[in-house]
XYZ file of C-alpha atoms in Angstrom:
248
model
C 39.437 40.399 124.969
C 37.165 41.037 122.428
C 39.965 42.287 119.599
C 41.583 38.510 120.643
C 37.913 36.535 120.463
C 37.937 38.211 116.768
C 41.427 37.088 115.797
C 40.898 33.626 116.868
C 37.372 33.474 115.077
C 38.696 35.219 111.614
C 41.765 32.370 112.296
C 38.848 29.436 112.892
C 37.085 30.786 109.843
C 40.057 31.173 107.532
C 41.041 27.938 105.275
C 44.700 27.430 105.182
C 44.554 28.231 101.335
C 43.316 31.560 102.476
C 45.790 31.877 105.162
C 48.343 31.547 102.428
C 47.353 33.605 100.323
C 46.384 36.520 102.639
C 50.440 35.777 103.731
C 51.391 36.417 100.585
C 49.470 39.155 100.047
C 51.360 40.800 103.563
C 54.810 40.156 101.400
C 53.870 41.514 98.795
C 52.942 44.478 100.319
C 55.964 44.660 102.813
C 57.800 44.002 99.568
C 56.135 47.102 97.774
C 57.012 49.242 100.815
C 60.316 48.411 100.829
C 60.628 49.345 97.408
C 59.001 52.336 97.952
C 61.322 53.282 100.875
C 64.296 52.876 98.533
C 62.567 54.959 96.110
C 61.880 57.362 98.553
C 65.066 57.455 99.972
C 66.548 58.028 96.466
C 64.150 60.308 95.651
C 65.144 62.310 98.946
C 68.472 62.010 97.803
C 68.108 63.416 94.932
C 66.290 66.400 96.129
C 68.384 67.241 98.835
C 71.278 67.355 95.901
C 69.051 69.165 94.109
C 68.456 72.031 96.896
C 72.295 71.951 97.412
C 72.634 72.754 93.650
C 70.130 75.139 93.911
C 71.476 76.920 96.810
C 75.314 76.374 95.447
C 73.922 78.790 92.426
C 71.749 81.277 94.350
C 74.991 81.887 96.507
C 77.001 82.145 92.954
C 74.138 84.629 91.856
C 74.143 86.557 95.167
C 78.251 86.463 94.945
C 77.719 88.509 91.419
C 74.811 90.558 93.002
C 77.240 91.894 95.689
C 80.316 92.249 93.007
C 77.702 94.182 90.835
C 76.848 96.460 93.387
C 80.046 96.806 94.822
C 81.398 97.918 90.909
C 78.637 100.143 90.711
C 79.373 102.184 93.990
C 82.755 102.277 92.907
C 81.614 103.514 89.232
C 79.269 106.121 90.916
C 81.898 106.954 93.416
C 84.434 107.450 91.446
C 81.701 109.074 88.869
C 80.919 111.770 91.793
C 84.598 112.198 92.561
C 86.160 112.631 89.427
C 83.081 115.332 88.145
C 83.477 117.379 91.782
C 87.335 117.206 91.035
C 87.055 118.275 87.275
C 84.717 121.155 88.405
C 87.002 122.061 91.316
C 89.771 122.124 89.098
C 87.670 123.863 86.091
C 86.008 126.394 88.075
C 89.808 127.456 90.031
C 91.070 127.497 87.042
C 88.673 129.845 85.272
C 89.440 132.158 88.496
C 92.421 131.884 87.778
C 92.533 132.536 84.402
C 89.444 135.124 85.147
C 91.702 137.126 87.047
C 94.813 137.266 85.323
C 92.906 138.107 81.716
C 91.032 141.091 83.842
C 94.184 142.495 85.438
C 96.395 142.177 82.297
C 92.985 143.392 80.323
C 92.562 146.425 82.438
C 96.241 147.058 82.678
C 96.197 147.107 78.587
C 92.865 149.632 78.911
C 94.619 151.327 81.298
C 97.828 151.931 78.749
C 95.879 152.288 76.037
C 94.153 155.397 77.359
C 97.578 156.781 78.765
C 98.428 156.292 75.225
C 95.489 157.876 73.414
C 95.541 160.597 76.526
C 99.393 161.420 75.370
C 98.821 160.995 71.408
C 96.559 163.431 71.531
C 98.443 165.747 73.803
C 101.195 165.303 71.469
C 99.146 165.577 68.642
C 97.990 168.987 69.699
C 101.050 169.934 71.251
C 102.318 169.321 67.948
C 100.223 170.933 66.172
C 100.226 174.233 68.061
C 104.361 174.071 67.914
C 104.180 173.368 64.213
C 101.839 176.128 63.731
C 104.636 178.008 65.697
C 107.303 177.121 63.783
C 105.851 178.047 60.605
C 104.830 181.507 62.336
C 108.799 181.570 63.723
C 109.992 180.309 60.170
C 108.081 182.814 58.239
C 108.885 185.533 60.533
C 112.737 184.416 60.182
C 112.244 184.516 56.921
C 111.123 188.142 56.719
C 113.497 189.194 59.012
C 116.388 187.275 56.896
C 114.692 188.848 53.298
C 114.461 191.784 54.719
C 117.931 192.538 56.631
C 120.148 190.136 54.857
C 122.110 192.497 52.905
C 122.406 194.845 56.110
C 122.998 192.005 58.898
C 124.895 189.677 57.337
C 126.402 188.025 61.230
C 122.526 188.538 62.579
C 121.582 186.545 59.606
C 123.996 183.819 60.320
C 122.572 183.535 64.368
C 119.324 183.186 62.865
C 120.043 180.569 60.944
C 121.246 178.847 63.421
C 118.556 179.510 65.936
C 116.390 178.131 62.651
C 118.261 174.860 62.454
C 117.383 174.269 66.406
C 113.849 174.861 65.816
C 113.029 172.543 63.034
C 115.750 170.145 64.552
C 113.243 170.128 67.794
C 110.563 169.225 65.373
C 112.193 166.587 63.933
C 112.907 165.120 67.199
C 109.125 165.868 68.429
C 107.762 164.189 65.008
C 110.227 161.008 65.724
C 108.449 160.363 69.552
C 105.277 160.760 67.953
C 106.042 158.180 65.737
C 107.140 156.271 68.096
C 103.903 156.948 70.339
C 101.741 155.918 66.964
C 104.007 152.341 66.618
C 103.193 151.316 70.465
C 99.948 151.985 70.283
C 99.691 149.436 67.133
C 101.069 146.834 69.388
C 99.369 147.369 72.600
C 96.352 146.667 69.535
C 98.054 143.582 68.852
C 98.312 142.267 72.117
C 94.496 143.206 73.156
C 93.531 140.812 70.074
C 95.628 138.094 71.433
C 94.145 138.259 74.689
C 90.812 138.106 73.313
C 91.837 134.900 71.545
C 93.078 133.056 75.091
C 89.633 134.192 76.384
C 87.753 132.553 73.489
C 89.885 129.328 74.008
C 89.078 129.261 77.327
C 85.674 129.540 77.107
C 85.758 127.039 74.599
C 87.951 124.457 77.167
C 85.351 125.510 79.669
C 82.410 124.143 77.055
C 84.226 121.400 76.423
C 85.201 119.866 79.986
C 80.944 121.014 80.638
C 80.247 117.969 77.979
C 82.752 115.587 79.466
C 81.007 116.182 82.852
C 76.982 115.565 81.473
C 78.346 112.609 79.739
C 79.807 111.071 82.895
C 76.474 112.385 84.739
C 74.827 109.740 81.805
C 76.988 106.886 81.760
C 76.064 106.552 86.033
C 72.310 107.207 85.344
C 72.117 104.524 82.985
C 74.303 102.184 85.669
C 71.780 103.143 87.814
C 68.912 102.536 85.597
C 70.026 99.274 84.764
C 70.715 97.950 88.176
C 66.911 99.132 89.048
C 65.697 97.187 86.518
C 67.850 94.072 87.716
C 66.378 94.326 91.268
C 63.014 94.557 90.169
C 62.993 91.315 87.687
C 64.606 89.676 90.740
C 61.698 90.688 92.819
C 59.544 89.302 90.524
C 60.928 86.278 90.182
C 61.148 85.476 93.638
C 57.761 86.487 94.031
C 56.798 83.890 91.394
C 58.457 81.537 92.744
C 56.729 81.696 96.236
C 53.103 81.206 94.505
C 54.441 78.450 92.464
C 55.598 77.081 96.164
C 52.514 78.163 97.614
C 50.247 75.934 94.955
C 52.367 72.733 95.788
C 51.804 72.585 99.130
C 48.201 73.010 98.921
């Protein structure tokens, strides 16, 4: 009752002039607020297409996030497979090659001692013949100056048994040669194997690099996608304040 009394009163007190204008005040201002709502709702338009934008390129950004990560656990898989399969393969390998230099190594040292064990048993065997034969050739000798003119058939046998002995030591003097000439190449062939060692250790060195390259290229993946994540953090992190300050 009373909110009525006062409407009727301000009604009795207002002019019609005033009435008027107070009327066209209220459309004016209904006016404005229309306005406003279209603004608004334009406004809200915009923003929402703004958000969708916004969101439309986070997803785009997370889509090359996850293909970035995905790449880089296939880099540092394949990174860890292909070094354990190099060393697998290096270190059989080596075994391999390990053994095989060691047996055909020791077989050579083996030979080589046979060789020097016979050369010198030859050697001295020779020597001690030779020293016999001279003994035998000077005795012959004596025997043939001194009964040559009285055993002229024993002389003959002599000869003969003369022509067997040095014929032995030419026979004896041809193995050692031989024995000398073998023993230059089992030489040879101990260099050579020295040289596939040094190549292989060498290979070895070389596939050793490879490997602590390939150990560097995934580090610096690594480093690199740490240092992505963390400017992302930040980012988002400023971005919250900045959100934060609006709304207050």
């Amino acid at each position: 009752m009373n909110d009525l009394r006062d409407i009727l009163l301000n009604k009795l007190l207002t002019t019609p002039e005033e009435e008027k204008e107070r009327m066209a005040y209220i459309q004016e201002v209904s006016e404005r607020e229309r306005n406003n709502a279209t603004i608004i709702a334009k406004m809200e338009e915009e923003l929402d297409a703004a958000v969708a934008d916004k969101e439309e390129e986070m997803k785009k950004k997370n889509d090359v996030i996850k293909k970035l990560q995905t790449e880089l656990q296939q880099i540092i898989n394949f990174s860890k497979e292909n070094i354990g399969r190099i060393k697998n393969e290096q270190d059989k390998q080596e075994s391999a090659d390990k053994k095989n230099h060691e047996g055909k190594v020791q077989r050579l040292q083996n030979e080589i001692v046979q060789l020097k064990t016979q050369l010198q048993n030859l050697v001295l065997e020779h020597r001690e013949k030779e020293q016999d034969l001279r003994r035998m050739k000077f005795k012959v000798e004596s025997q043939v100056e001194g009964l040559i003119q009285k055993y002229d058939g024993e002389m003959n046998e002599r000869q003969e048994e003369y022509e067997e002995i040095e014929a032995a030591y030419n026979a004896q003097k041809k193995q050692l040669d031989e024995v000398e000439e073998r023993f230059k190449t089992m030489s040879a062939e101990y260099d050579q194997i020295q040289e596939e060692r040094r190549l292989a250790r060498e290979k070895r060195e070389a596939a050793e690099r490879e490997m602590a390259l390939m150990v560097k290229a995934a580090t610096t993946v690594q480093a690199f996608w740490r240092s992505f994540k963390v400017r992302k953090a930040l980012k988002a992190r400023k971005k919250k304040g900045g959100g934060k300050k609006g709304k207050k």
